[in-house]
Amino acid sequence: MKFIMAIIKPFKLDEVREALTEVGIQGLTVTEVKGYGRQKGHTEIYRGTEYAVAFLPKLKLEIAVAADVADRAIEAIANAAKTGQIGDGKIFVCDLEQVMRIRTGESGGDAL
Ligand SMILES: Nc1ncnc2c1ncn2[C@@H]1O[C@H](COP(=O)(O)OP(=O)(O)OP(=O)(O)O)[C@@H](O)[C@H]1O
Ligand SMILES: [Mg+2]
């Protein structure tokens, strides 16, 4: 299994969620976060306003997936989240050792 953490522009959430649904993703966690990338200290447009602050609002998506679905999920996120402008975000991928579905006690791929 793989654990995908994606930082995206907030207004891209619906598009990314729809793209992930098409890939068959069953669950997703979203958190409001703030961060910066390479342009720290420089300006970036957010909702039509130019910000010069160091930390910009982003959304963090966390998705646990079967290993054979990971590449398709990553591609779906990247395609849906891309505007081509700075600040489009990043996708981090880790190996995921274990998952447990609390209600049923299922573990591993069955728990996703
Ligand atoms: N190396 C990193 N580690 C952790 N989080 C990061 C890292 N780089 C970027 N992020 C997160 O992703 C968000 C978006 O990053 P961003 O897309 O601006 O990266 P970038 O490298 O500056 O690329 P670009 O030149 O396209 O803007 C940041 O606000 C931050 O939350
Ligand atoms: Mg940047």
mmCIF file of C-alpha atoms and ligand atoms in Angstrom:
data_model
loop_
_atom_site.group_PDB
_atom_site.id
_atom_site.type_symbol
_atom_site.label_atom_id
_atom_site.label_comp_id
_atom_site.label_asym_id
_atom_site.label_seq_id
_atom_site.Cartn_x
_atom_site.Cartn_y
_atom_site.Cartn_z
ATOM 1 C CA MET A 1 0.000 0.000 0.000
ATOM 2 C CA LYS A 2 1.023 3.606 -0.526
ATOM 3 C CA PHE A 3 0.236 6.746 1.417
ATOM 4 C CA ILE A 4 -0.172 9.806 -0.778
ATOM 5 C CA MET A 5 0.029 13.291 0.689
ATOM 6 C CA ALA A 6 -0.783 16.046 -1.753
ATOM 7 C CA ILE A 7 -0.623 19.804 -1.171
ATOM 8 C CA ILE A 8 -2.946 21.607 -3.581
ATOM 9 C CA LYS A 9 -4.514 24.973 -4.231
ATOM 10 C CA PRO A 10 -7.763 25.105 -2.238
ATOM 11 C CA PHE A 11 -10.006 25.916 -5.217
ATOM 12 C CA LYS A 12 -8.863 22.704 -6.924
ATOM 13 C CA LEU A 13 -10.390 20.413 -4.302
ATOM 14 C CA ASP A 14 -13.570 19.497 -6.193
ATOM 15 C CA GLU A 15 -11.726 18.748 -9.423
ATOM 16 C CA VAL A 16 -9.163 16.606 -7.610
ATOM 17 C CA ARG A 17 -11.851 14.750 -5.675
ATOM 18 C CA GLU A 18 -13.757 13.980 -8.875
ATOM 19 C CA ALA A 19 -10.587 12.747 -10.577
ATOM 20 C CA LEU A 20 -9.806 10.495 -7.605
ATOM 21 C CA THR A 21 -13.356 9.120 -7.585
ATOM 22 C CA GLU A 22 -12.907 8.129 -11.232
ATOM 23 C CA VAL A 23 -9.790 6.192 -10.241
ATOM 24 C CA GLY A 24 -11.824 4.365 -7.583
ATOM 25 C CA ILE A 25 -10.476 6.010 -4.433
ATOM 26 C CA GLN A 26 -12.799 5.229 -1.512
ATOM 27 C CA GLY A 27 -11.610 7.630 1.165
ATOM 28 C CA LEU A 28 -9.773 10.870 1.594
ATOM 29 C CA THR A 29 -8.744 13.230 4.385
ATOM 30 C CA VAL A 30 -8.540 16.984 3.776
ATOM 31 C CA THR A 31 -6.854 19.488 6.072
ATOM 32 C CA GLU A 32 -6.452 23.241 5.726
ATOM 33 C CA VAL A 33 -2.757 24.029 5.936
ATOM 34 C CA LYS A 34 -0.369 26.877 5.231
ATOM 35 C CA GLY A 35 2.986 26.605 3.583
ATOM 36 C CA TYR A 36 5.497 27.917 1.150
ATOM 37 C CA GLY A 37 7.676 26.585 -1.618
ATOM 38 C CA ARG A 38 10.545 27.991 -3.583
ATOM 39 C CA GLN A 39 9.183 31.516 -3.970
ATOM 40 C CA LYS A 40 9.126 32.190 -0.231
ATOM 41 C CA GLY A 41 8.950 35.917 0.347
ATOM 42 C CA HIS A 42 7.722 36.460 -3.185
ATOM 43 C CA THR A 43 4.146 37.086 -4.175
ATOM 44 C CA GLU A 44 1.541 34.590 -5.309
ATOM 45 C CA ILE A 45 -2.049 35.086 -6.440
ATOM 46 C CA TYR A 46 -4.700 33.548 -4.169
ATOM 47 C CA ARG A 47 -8.389 34.123 -5.036
ATOM 48 C CA GLY A 48 -7.497 37.055 -7.254
ATOM 49 C CA THR A 49 -5.433 38.828 -4.601
ATOM 50 C CA GLU A 50 -1.669 39.054 -4.692
ATOM 51 C CA TYR A 51 -0.130 37.901 -1.404
ATOM 52 C CA ALA A 52 3.389 38.787 -0.287
ATOM 53 C CA VAL A 53 3.210 36.732 2.892
ATOM 54 C CA ALA A 54 5.462 33.783 3.503
ATOM 55 C CA PHE A 55 2.708 31.271 4.282
ATOM 56 C CA LEU A 56 -0.091 30.698 1.780
ATOM 57 C CA PRO A 57 -3.298 28.736 2.384
ATOM 58 C CA LYS A 58 -3.257 25.270 0.840
ATOM 59 C CA LEU A 59 -5.137 22.032 1.300
ATOM 60 C CA LYS A 60 -3.436 18.827 2.327
ATOM 61 C CA LEU A 61 -4.991 15.627 1.009
ATOM 62 C CA GLU A 62 -4.110 12.289 2.561
ATOM 63 C CA ILE A 63 -5.038 9.130 0.706
ATOM 64 C CA ALA A 64 -4.167 5.516 1.427
ATOM 65 C CA VAL A 65 -4.296 3.359 -1.691
ATOM 66 C CA ALA A 66 -3.387 -0.083 -2.946
ATOM 67 C CA ALA A 67 0.083 -0.029 -4.481
ATOM 68 C CA ASP A 68 -1.227 -0.874 -7.953
ATOM 69 C CA VAL A 69 -3.545 2.145 -7.908
ATOM 70 C CA ALA A 70 -0.963 4.642 -6.648
ATOM 71 C CA ASP A 71 0.386 5.736 -10.022
ATOM 72 C CA ARG A 72 -3.076 6.367 -11.413
ATOM 73 C CA ALA A 73 -4.075 8.304 -8.301
ATOM 74 C CA ILE A 74 -0.936 10.445 -8.451
ATOM 75 C CA GLU A 75 -1.531 11.186 -12.120
ATOM 76 C CA ALA A 76 -5.174 12.048 -11.438
ATOM 77 C CA ILE A 77 -4.192 14.482 -8.684
ATOM 78 C CA ALA A 78 -1.447 16.071 -10.761
ATOM 79 C CA ASN A 79 -3.677 16.559 -13.817
ATOM 80 C CA ALA A 80 -6.597 17.946 -11.833
ATOM 81 C CA ALA A 81 -4.547 20.229 -9.565
ATOM 82 C CA LYS A 82 -2.392 21.772 -12.270
ATOM 83 C CA THR A 83 -2.895 25.368 -13.359
ATOM 84 C CA GLY A 84 0.623 25.853 -14.692
ATOM 85 C CA GLN A 85 1.172 28.782 -12.327
ATOM 86 C CA ILE A 86 3.510 28.793 -9.342
ATOM 87 C CA GLY A 87 2.119 27.288 -6.165
ATOM 88 C CA ASP A 88 0.289 24.367 -7.779
ATOM 89 C CA GLY A 89 1.589 22.144 -5.005
ATOM 90 C CA LYS A 90 3.352 18.843 -4.508
ATOM 91 C CA ILE A 91 2.627 15.180 -4.105
ATOM 92 C CA PHE A 92 4.546 13.113 -1.569
ATOM 93 C CA VAL A 93 4.346 9.314 -1.602
ATOM 94 C CA CYS A 94 5.387 6.887 1.158
ATOM 95 C CA ASP A 95 5.141 3.159 1.661
ATOM 96 C CA LEU A 96 2.254 2.329 3.967
ATOM 97 C CA GLU A 97 2.779 -0.595 6.324
ATOM 98 C CA GLN A 98 -0.628 -1.191 7.798
ATOM 99 C CA VAL A 99 -4.228 -0.030 7.788
ATOM 100 C CA MET A 100 -7.067 -1.112 10.062
ATOM 101 C CA ARG A 101 -10.748 -0.467 9.446
ATOM 102 C CA ILE A 102 -11.893 0.039 13.010
ATOM 103 C CA ARG A 103 -15.544 -1.056 12.678
ATOM 104 C CA THR A 104 -14.820 -4.428 11.122
ATOM 105 C CA GLY A 105 -11.290 -5.132 12.280
ATOM 106 C CA GLU A 106 -10.243 -5.725 8.657
ATOM 107 C CA SER A 107 -6.644 -4.897 7.912
ATOM 108 C CA GLY A 108 -4.385 -4.412 4.918
ATOM 109 C CA GLY A 109 -5.879 -3.872 1.485
ATOM 110 C CA ASP A 110 -9.335 -5.027 2.638
ATOM 111 C CA ALA A 111 -9.442 -2.091 5.052
ATOM 112 C CA LEU A 112 -8.906 0.629 2.467
HETATM 113 N N1 LIG B 1 9.822 20.645 0.200
HETATM 114 C C1 LIG B 1 8.596 20.767 0.713
HETATM 115 N N2 LIG B 1 8.281 20.135 1.839
HETATM 116 C C2 LIG B 1 7.047 20.244 2.377
HETATM 117 N N3 LIG B 1 6.064 20.948 1.840
HETATM 118 C C3 LIG B 1 6.328 21.595 0.697
HETATM 119 C C4 LIG B 1 7.597 21.542 0.069
HETATM 120 N N4 LIG B 1 7.541 22.272 -1.059
HETATM 121 C C5 LIG B 1 6.305 22.757 -1.129
HETATM 122 N N5 LIG B 1 5.573 22.356 -0.073
HETATM 123 C C6 LIG B 1 4.183 22.661 0.204
HETATM 124 O O1 LIG B 1 3.507 22.770 -1.039
HETATM 125 C C7 LIG B 1 2.930 24.051 -1.180
HETATM 126 C C8 LIG B 1 3.027 24.477 -2.620
HETATM 127 O O2 LIG B 1 4.374 24.455 -3.032
HETATM 128 P P1 LIG B 1 4.741 25.050 -4.439
HETATM 129 O O3 LIG B 1 3.839 24.438 -5.438
HETATM 130 O O4 LIG B 1 4.766 26.540 -4.341
HETATM 131 O O5 LIG B 1 6.221 24.464 -4.608
HETATM 132 P P2 LIG B 1 7.388 25.099 -5.466
HETATM 133 O O6 LIG B 1 8.555 24.181 -5.335
HETATM 134 O O7 LIG B 1 7.572 26.513 -5.055
HETATM 135 O O8 LIG B 1 6.838 24.989 -6.955
HETATM 136 P P3 LIG B 1 6.410 26.204 -7.926
HETATM 137 O O9 LIG B 1 7.698 26.796 -8.448
HETATM 138 O O10 LIG B 1 5.591 25.562 -8.990
HETATM 139 O O11 LIG B 1 5.618 27.187 -7.105
HETATM 140 C C9 LIG B 1 3.686 24.929 -0.198
HETATM 141 O O12 LIG B 1 2.884 26.033 0.207
HETATM 142 C C10 LIG B 1 3.961 23.964 0.934
HETATM 143 O O13 LIG B 1 2.801 23.848 1.718
HETATM 144 MG MG MG B 2 6.045 27.893 -5.215
#
